[in-house]
CSV table of C-alpha atoms and ligand atoms in Angstrom, one decimal:
chain,number,residue,atom,x,y,z
A,1,UNK,CA,0.7,-9.2,4.2
A,2,UNK,CA,1.7,-8.2,0.2
A,3,UNK,CA,5.5,-7.9,-0.4
A,4,UNK,CA,7.4,-4.4,-0.7
A,5,UNK,CA,6.8,-3.2,-4.3
A,6,UNK,CA,8.4,0.6,-3.8
A,7,UNK,CA,5.7,3.8,-3.4
A,8,UNK,CA,2.1,3.1,-4.6
A,9,UNK,CA,1.4,5.4,-7.0
A,10,UNK,CA,-1.3,8.4,-6.5
A,11,UNK,CA,-3.9,6.7,-8.4
A,12,UNK,CA,-4.0,3.4,-5.8
A,13,UNK,CA,-5.7,6.0,-3.2
A,14,UNK,CA,-5.2,8.9,-0.6
A,15,UNK,CA,-2.3,8.8,1.4
A,16,UNK,CA,-3.4,8.6,4.7
A,17,UNK,CA,-1.5,9.2,8.7
A,18,UNK,CA,-3.1,8.8,11.9
A,19,UNK,CA,-1.4,11.0,15.0
A,20,UNK,CA,-1.7,14.1,17.3
A,21,UNK,CA,-3.2,17.4,16.2
A,22,UNK,CA,-2.3,20.0,18.6
A,23,UNK,CA,-1.5,24.4,19.0
A,24,UNK,CA,1.5,25.0,18.8
A,25,UNK,CA,1.8,28.7,20.8
A,26,UNK,CA,5.6,30.3,21.2
A,27,UNK,CA,6.9,32.7,23.7
A,28,UNK,CA,8.5,35.1,20.7
A,29,UNK,CA,11.3,35.9,23.1
A,30,UNK,CA,14.3,33.8,23.1
A,31,UNK,CA,15.3,32.5,26.3
A,32,UNK,CA,14.2,29.7,29.1
A,33,UNK,CA,11.5,28.6,30.0
A,34,UNK,CA,7.8,29.8,31.3
A,35,UNK,CA,8.8,31.0,34.4
A,36,UNK,CA,7.6,34.3,33.9
A,37,UNK,CA,4.3,36.2,32.2
A,38,UNK,CA,6.2,36.7,28.2
A,39,UNK,CA,4.8,37.5,25.0
A,40,UNK,CA,3.8,34.5,23.3
A,41,UNK,CA,1.8,34.1,19.9
A,42,UNK,CA,-0.1,31.9,18.7
A,43,UNK,CA,-2.5,29.5,18.6
A,44,UNK,CA,-0.3,27.9,15.5
A,45,UNK,CA,-2.5,24.6,13.5
A,46,UNK,CA,0.6,22.2,14.9
A,47,UNK,CA,1.8,18.4,15.4
A,48,UNK,CA,3.8,16.5,13.1
A,49,UNK,CA,1.4,14.3,11.3
A,50,UNK,CA,-0.9,17.1,10.7
A,51,UNK,CA,1.6,19.3,9.1
A,52,UNK,CA,2.6,16.2,7.1
A,53,UNK,CA,-0.7,15.8,5.8
A,54,UNK,CA,-1.3,19.0,5.2
A,55,UNK,CA,2.0,19.6,3.0
A,56,UNK,CA,0.6,16.6,1.0
A,57,UNK,CA,-2.8,18.1,0.4
A,58,UNK,CA,-1.3,21.3,-0.6
A,59,UNK,CA,1.2,19.4,-3.0
A,60,UNK,CA,-1.4,17.9,-4.9
A,61,UNK,CA,-1.9,14.0,-3.3
A,62,UNK,CA,-5.3,13.3,-1.8
A,63,UNK,CA,-4.6,12.7,1.8
A,64,UNK,CA,-6.6,12.4,4.8
A,65,UNK,CA,-6.0,11.9,8.3
A,66,UNK,CA,-7.3,9.9,11.9
A,67,UNK,CA,-6.7,12.1,14.6
A,68,UNK,CA,-9.1,13.9,17.8
A,69,UNK,CA,-9.6,17.0,19.4
A,70,UNK,CA,-11.7,18.4,21.8
A,71,UNK,CA,-14.6,20.3,21.2
A,72,UNK,CA,-13.5,24.0,21.6
A,73,UNK,CA,-11.4,26.3,19.0
A,74,UNK,CA,-7.9,25.4,18.9
A,75,UNK,CA,-9.6,22.0,17.2
A,76,UNK,CA,-12.1,24.0,15.2
A,77,UNK,CA,-8.9,25.9,14.1
A,78,UNK,CA,-7.1,22.8,12.7
A,79,UNK,CA,-9.7,21.2,11.6
A,80,UNK,CA,-11.1,24.3,9.3
A,81,UNK,CA,-6.8,24.4,8.3
A,82,UNK,CA,-6.5,21.4,7.5
A,83,UNK,CA,-10.1,21.0,5.7
A,84,UNK,CA,-9.2,24.4,3.5
A,85,UNK,CA,-5.9,22.9,2.4
A,86,UNK,CA,-7.7,19.6,0.9
A,87,UNK,CA,-7.3,17.5,3.6
A,88,UNK,CA,-10.2,14.7,4.3
A,89,UNK,CA,-11.2,15.6,8.1
A,90,UNK,CA,-13.9,12.7,8.2
A,91,UNK,CA,-11.5,10.8,10.2
A,92,UNK,CA,-10.7,13.6,12.8
A,93,UNK,CA,-13.1,13.1,16.0
A,94,UNK,CA,-14.2,15.9,18.3
A,95,UNK,CA,-14.6,14.1,22.0
A,96,UNK,CA,-16.5,15.7,24.3
A,97,UNK,CA,-15.0,17.3,27.9
A,98,UNK,CA,-11.2,16.8,26.6
A,99,UNK,CA,-9.4,19.4,25.1
A,100,UNK,CA,-7.6,19.9,22.2
A,101,UNK,CA,-3.8,19.5,22.1
A,102,UNK,CA,-1.1,21.8,22.9
A,103,UNK,CA,2.4,23.1,23.0
A,104,UNK,CA,4.1,26.2,24.3
A,105,UNK,CA,7.2,26.2,23.0
A,106,UNK,CA,10.1,28.8,23.6
A,107,UNK,CA,13.8,28.5,22.0
A,108,UNK,CA,16.7,28.8,24.1
A,109,UNK,CA,19.5,30.5,22.3
A,110,UNK,CA,21.6,27.7,21.6
A,111,UNK,CA,18.7,26.7,19.4
A,112,UNK,CA,17.1,24.4,22.0
A,113,UNK,CA,14.0,24.1,23.1
A,114,UNK,CA,11.8,24.1,26.5
A,115,UNK,CA,7.7,22.9,26.1
A,116,UNK,CA,4.9,22.8,28.3
A,117,UNK,CA,2.6,20.0,26.3
A,118,UNK,CA,-0.9,18.8,27.1
A,119,UNK,CA,-1.1,16.1,24.9
A,120,UNK,CA,-1.6,12.6,26.8
A,121,UNK,CA,-4.4,13.9,28.6
A,122,UNK,CA,-5.9,16.1,26.4
A,123,UNK,CA,-8.5,14.7,23.3
A,124,UNK,CA,-5.6,13.2,21.2
A,125,UNK,CA,-5.3,10.4,23.5
A,126,UNK,CA,-8.7,9.1,22.8
A,127,UNK,CA,-7.7,8.5,19.3
A,128,UNK,CA,-10.4,5.8,18.5
A,129,UNK,CA,-10.7,3.3,15.6
A,130,UNK,CA,-14.1,5.3,14.4
A,131,UNK,CA,-15.8,3.9,11.3
A,132,UNK,CA,-15.0,7.3,9.6
A,133,UNK,CA,-11.4,5.9,10.6
A,134,UNK,CA,-12.1,2.2,9.3
A,135,UNK,CA,-13.3,3.8,6.0
A,136,UNK,CA,-10.7,5.9,5.4
A,137,UNK,CA,-8.4,3.5,6.0
A,138,UNK,CA,-10.1,0.9,3.6
A,139,UNK,CA,-9.8,3.7,0.7
A,140,UNK,CA,-6.4,4.6,1.3
A,141,UNK,CA,-2.9,4.0,-0.7
A,142,UNK,CA,-0.4,5.1,1.3
A,143,UNK,CA,-0.4,5.6,5.1
A,144,UNK,CA,2.2,7.7,6.6
A,145,UNK,CA,4.4,6.6,10.1
A,146,UNK,CA,5.6,9.1,13.0
A,147,UNK,CA,7.6,7.5,15.1
A,148,UNK,CA,6.7,10.0,18.0
A,149,UNK,CA,2.7,8.9,17.5
A,150,UNK,CA,3.4,5.6,19.0
A,151,UNK,CA,4.0,7.2,22.3
A,152,UNK,CA,0.0,8.7,22.2
A,153,UNK,CA,-2.5,5.9,24.1
A,154,UNK,CA,-4.4,4.2,20.7
A,155,UNK,CA,-2.8,5.4,17.7
A,156,UNK,CA,-0.1,3.1,17.8
A,157,UNK,CA,-2.6,0.1,17.6
A,158,UNK,CA,-4.4,2.2,14.6
A,159,UNK,CA,-1.6,2.9,13.0
A,160,UNK,CA,-0.6,-1.2,12.7
A,161,UNK,CA,-3.7,-1.5,11.6
A,162,UNK,CA,-3.6,1.0,8.9
A,163,UNK,CA,-0.7,-0.2,7.5
A,164,UNK,CA,-1.8,-4.2,7.2
A,165,UNK,CA,-5.0,-3.1,5.6
A,166,UNK,CA,-2.8,-0.4,3.0
A,167,UNK,CA,-0.1,-3.0,2.4
A,168,UNK,CA,-2.8,-6.1,1.8
A,169,UNK,CA,-4.1,-3.5,-0.8
A,170,UNK,CA,-1.1,-3.1,-2.6
A,171,UNK,CA,-0.4,0.1,-1.2
A,172,UNK,CA,3.1,1.2,0.6
A,173,UNK,CA,4.6,2.6,3.9
A,174,UNK,CA,6.7,5.4,4.6
A,175,UNK,CA,8.3,5.9,8.0
A,176,UNK,CA,9.7,9.4,9.5
A,177,UNK,CA,11.5,7.9,12.9
A,178,UNK,CA,11.5,11.2,15.0
A,179,UNK,CA,12.8,9.2,18.2
A,180,UNK,CA,15.5,10.5,19.7
A,181,UNK,CA,18.1,7.7,21.1
A,182,UNK,CA,18.1,8.0,24.5
A,183,UNK,CA,14.1,7.0,23.9
A,184,UNK,CA,15.1,3.6,21.3
A,185,UNK,CA,14.8,0.9,23.9
A,186,UNK,CA,12.6,-2.0,24.7
A,187,UNK,CA,9.0,-1.2,23.2
A,188,UNK,CA,9.9,1.6,21.5
A,189,UNK,CA,12.9,-0.7,19.5
A,190,UNK,CA,10.4,-3.8,19.1
A,191,UNK,CA,8.0,-0.8,16.6
A,192,UNK,CA,10.8,0.9,14.9
A,193,UNK,CA,11.9,-2.8,13.6
A,194,UNK,CA,8.9,-3.6,12.8
A,195,UNK,CA,7.7,-0.7,10.8
A,196,UNK,CA,11.2,-1.1,9.1
A,197,UNK,CA,10.2,-4.6,7.8
A,198,UNK,CA,7.1,-3.0,6.5
A,199,UNK,CA,8.5,0.6,5.2
A,200,UNK,CA,9.0,1.6,1.5
A,201,UNK,CA,10.1,5.1,2.1
A,202,UNK,CA,12.4,6.5,5.3
A,203,UNK,CA,12.8,9.7,6.1
A,204,UNK,CA,15.0,9.7,9.0
A,205,UNK,CA,17.2,12.6,9.6
A,206,UNK,CA,20.5,13.1,11.7
A,207,UNK,CA,21.3,10.1,14.4
A,208,UNK,CA,17.7,8.5,13.3
A,209,UNK,CA,19.7,7.0,10.4
A,210,UNK,CA,22.4,5.4,12.8
A,211,UNK,CA,19.1,4.4,15.8
A,212,UNK,CA,17.2,2.5,12.2
A,213,UNK,CA,20.1,0.5,11.3
A,214,UNK,CA,22.2,0.1,13.9
A,215,UNK,CA,25.6,1.0,12.6
A,216,UNK,CA,27.8,4.1,13.4
A,217,UNK,CA,29.3,4.6,8.7
A,218,UNK,CA,26.7,6.7,6.8
A,219,UNK,CA,27.1,4.5,3.9
A,220,UNK,CA,26.7,1.1,6.2
A,221,UNK,CA,23.7,2.3,7.7
A,222,UNK,CA,22.2,3.3,4.1
A,223,UNK,CA,23.2,0.0,2.4
A,224,UNK,CA,21.6,-2.3,6.0
A,225,UNK,CA,18.4,-0.4,5.5
A,226,UNK,CA,18.0,-0.7,1.7
A,227,UNK,CA,19.2,-5.1,2.2
A,228,UNK,CA,16.4,-4.9,4.7
A,229,UNK,CA,13.6,-4.2,1.5
A,230,UNK,CA,13.2,-0.6,2.0
A,231,UNK,CA,13.2,1.0,-2.0
A,232,UNK,CA,13.9,4.6,-0.8
A,233,UNK,CA,16.2,6.1,2.1
A,234,UNK,CA,15.8,10.0,2.1
A,235,UNK,CA,17.8,12.1,4.6
A,236,UNK,CA,17.6,15.4,6.2
A,237,UNK,CA,20.4,16.8,7.1
A,238,UNK,CA,19.1,20.2,8.0
A,239,UNK,CA,21.0,23.6,6.9
A,240,UNK,CA,23.2,21.4,5.0
A,241,UNK,CA,20.7,19.6,2.4
A,242,UNK,CA,19.4,15.7,2.2
A,243,UNK,CA,20.0,13.0,0.1
A,244,UNK,CA,18.4,9.9,-1.6
A,245,UNK,CA,19.7,6.7,-1.3
A,246,UNK,CA,17.8,3.6,-3.7
A,247,UNK,CA,19.2,0.6,-5.4
A,248,UNK,CA,17.6,2.4,-8.5
A,249,UNK,CA,19.0,6.2,-8.4
A,250,UNK,CA,22.6,5.4,-6.4
A,251,UNK,CA,22.9,8.3,-4.5
A,252,UNK,CA,21.6,12.1,-5.2
A,253,UNK,CA,22.4,15.1,-3.0
A,254,UNK,CA,20.8,18.0,-3.0
A,255,UNK,CA,22.9,20.9,-1.4
A,256,UNK,CA,20.5,23.3,1.2
A,257,UNK,CA,19.2,26.8,0.1
A,258,UNK,CA,20.3,29.7,1.7
A,259,UNK,CA,17.4,31.1,3.9
A,260,UNK,CA,16.7,32.8,7.1
A,261,UNK,CA,15.6,30.0,9.8
A,262,UNK,CA,12.7,32.1,11.8
A,263,UNK,CA,10.8,28.3,12.7
A,264,UNK,CA,12.5,25.4,12.1
A,265,UNK,CA,9.9,23.4,13.4
A,266,UNK,CA,8.2,21.3,10.9
A,267,UNK,CA,10.5,21.2,8.0
A,268,UNK,CA,11.2,17.6,8.4
A,269,UNK,CA,6.7,16.9,8.4
A,270,UNK,CA,6.9,19.3,4.7
A,271,UNK,CA,10.0,17.8,3.3
A,272,UNK,CA,9.0,14.5,3.4
A,273,UNK,CA,5.7,15.1,2.4
A,274,UNK,CA,7.0,16.7,-0.4
A,275,UNK,CA,9.1,14.1,-1.4
A,276,UNK,CA,6.3,11.3,-0.5
A,277,UNK,CA,4.0,13.0,-2.8
A,278,UNK,CA,5.9,14.2,-5.7
A,279,UNK,CA,7.4,10.0,-6.2
A,280,UNK,CA,3.4,9.1,-5.9
A,281,UNK,CA,2.1,11.5,-8.7
A,282,UNK,CA,5.6,10.2,-10.8
A,283,UNK,CA,8.2,12.8,-10.3
A,284,UNK,CA,11.6,11.0,-10.4
A,285,UNK,CA,13.7,10.7,-7.2
A,286,UNK,CA,16.1,13.9,-8.1
A,287,UNK,CA,13.3,16.0,-8.9
A,288,UNK,CA,11.4,14.9,-6.0
A,289,UNK,CA,14.8,15.3,-3.8
A,290,UNK,CA,14.5,19.1,-5.1
A,291,UNK,CA,10.8,19.7,-4.7
A,292,UNK,CA,11.6,18.9,-1.3
A,293,UNK,CA,14.6,20.2,-0.5
A,294,UNK,CA,12.9,23.5,-1.5
A,295,UNK,CA,10.2,22.3,1.0
A,296,UNK,CA,12.1,22.3,3.8
A,297,UNK,CA,14.0,25.9,3.1
A,298,UNK,CA,11.2,27.4,2.6
A,299,UNK,CA,8.8,26.1,5.6
A,300,UNK,CA,11.7,27.1,8.0
A,301,UNK,CA,11.5,30.9,7.1
A,302,UNK,CA,8.2,31.0,8.5
A,303,UNK,CA,6.8,31.9,12.0
A,304,UNK,CA,4.4,28.6,13.4
A,305,UNK,CA,5.0,24.9,12.2
A,306,UNK,CA,2.0,24.6,9.7
A,307,UNK,CA,2.4,28.1,8.5
A,308,UNK,CA,5.3,27.4,5.8
A,309,UNK,CA,3.9,24.6,3.6
A,310,UNK,CA,4.1,25.1,0.3
A,311,UNK,CA,2.6,23.9,-3.5
A,312,UNK,CA,4.2,23.2,-6.0
A,313,UNK,CA,3.8,26.6,-8.0
A,314,UNK,CA,5.3,28.3,-5.3
A,315,UNK,CA,7.8,25.6,-4.8
A,316,UNK,CA,8.6,26.5,-8.2
A,317,UNK,CA,8.7,30.3,-7.7
A,318,UNK,CA,11.5,29.7,-4.7
A,319,UNK,CA,13.5,27.6,-6.7
A,320,UNK,CA,13.5,30.1,-9.5
A,321,UNK,CA,14.1,33.0,-7.3
A,322,UNK,CA,17.4,31.1,-5.5
A,323,UNK,CA,18.7,30.1,-8.6
A,324,UNK,CA,20.6,33.5,-8.9
A,325,UNK,CA,21.5,33.4,-5.2
A,326,UNK,CA,24.2,31.3,-3.5
A,327,UNK,CA,23.8,27.6,-3.0
A,328,UNK,CA,25.6,26.6,-0.6
A,329,UNK,CA,27.9,23.4,-1.1
B,401,ATP,P1,12.0,18.9,11.9
B,401,ATP,O1,12.3,19.2,13.2
B,401,ATP,O2,10.8,19.0,11.5
B,401,ATP,O3,11.7,17.3,12.7
B,401,ATP,P2,13.9,17.1,10.8
B,401,ATP,O4,15.2,16.6,11.7
B,401,ATP,O5,12.6,16.0,10.7
B,401,ATP,O6,13.2,18.4,10.9
B,401,ATP,P3,15.5,18.3,9.0
B,401,ATP,O7,17.1,18.2,8.8
B,401,ATP,O8,15.8,19.7,10.3
B,401,ATP,O9,14.5,17.5,9.5
B,401,ATP,O10,14.8,19.5,7.9
B,401,ATP,C1,14.2,18.5,6.7
B,401,ATP,C2,15.0,19.3,5.8
B,401,ATP,O11,14.1,20.7,5.1
B,401,ATP,C3,16.5,19.4,5.4
B,401,ATP,O12,16.8,18.2,4.9
B,401,ATP,C4,16.6,20.7,4.2
B,401,ATP,O13,16.2,20.0,3.8
B,401,ATP,C5,15.7,21.5,5.2
B,401,ATP,N1,15.9,21.9,5.9
B,401,ATP,C6,15.6,22.6,6.8
B,401,ATP,N2,16.9,23.4,8.0
B,401,ATP,C7,16.9,24.6,6.9
B,401,ATP,C8,17.8,25.4,6.7
B,401,ATP,N3,18.2,26.1,7.7
B,401,ATP,N4,18.1,25.6,5.6
B,401,ATP,C9,17.7,25.5,4.3
B,401,ATP,N5,17.4,24.0,4.5
B,401,ATP,C10,16.5,23.1,5.7
B,402,MG,MG1,12.5,14.7,12.2
């Protein structure tokens, strides 16, 4: 595998990812779970890798995804949506006899969520290395790895193959650990370490920084990760904004926009995709961070995980509209 050289420019080929596509159906009331009939809204296009790749395309980057859906409306809704936004959908397989993945989600009063998932046994569980997937991977300049995707049969192996192939041709890798501390033992720890050894851009949020680095202090954690050879660590801080860390630019902080949070799902994916794509398109780290920060904030103002994706023009307008509003320190 080629040595790390930082985030590869757009000219090297599209950004790709491998992972789950699903629909999300949301309770319209706050409360505990699904033990009785209740009002729901959806289906919304979803799946962290799908949100990510849709935002890459909206930002203006070439984008493709390896995934699997069923021969049903939930699958068609997603594929149509991704294609409309400019994602290469040629490597999305349609699996006969399996439904597209789905998630019912309801927020509790404390902001936590109850889920009913159909994912592992959905079409997503039949994601495989098809000829179309091989062709997409062979052209790719960057691969984004979503930690959660390793939890679905078949996807981890394809991700690892994509990472080897893309690295071998001088491409780069981003990694969103997307993993809770309690789940970071054994096989998962091995996967995290493998990804840290190849990632050029790390996109942790909250405690993931400490899980990844094994440190408990933020500055020490960042230093340990940069020492591994990761070029850029970009930390997502939710309603507290975000920070960039690299040897070249040091630390750059972006304070959060003050917005009405309607639905936080997908903010991290929109943020990461915008940051990565801006960097691939040649924006400086501070510019990429500013756009990413706006993309995350704008996403949480819309209901539905993929409904708040943004073009750079929409982000320019969002940033301009906010300039005279009060920004949280
Ligand atoms: P996800 O729930 O999608 O996994 P995450 O934990 O990976 O999210 P967050 O830190 O929640 O990522 O959000 C990513 C970025 O989006 C933040 O760093 C911030 O820039 C922006 N953001 C998220 N929530 C808010 C908010 N309530 N107000 C303003 N900006 C926000
Ligand atoms: Mg996250």
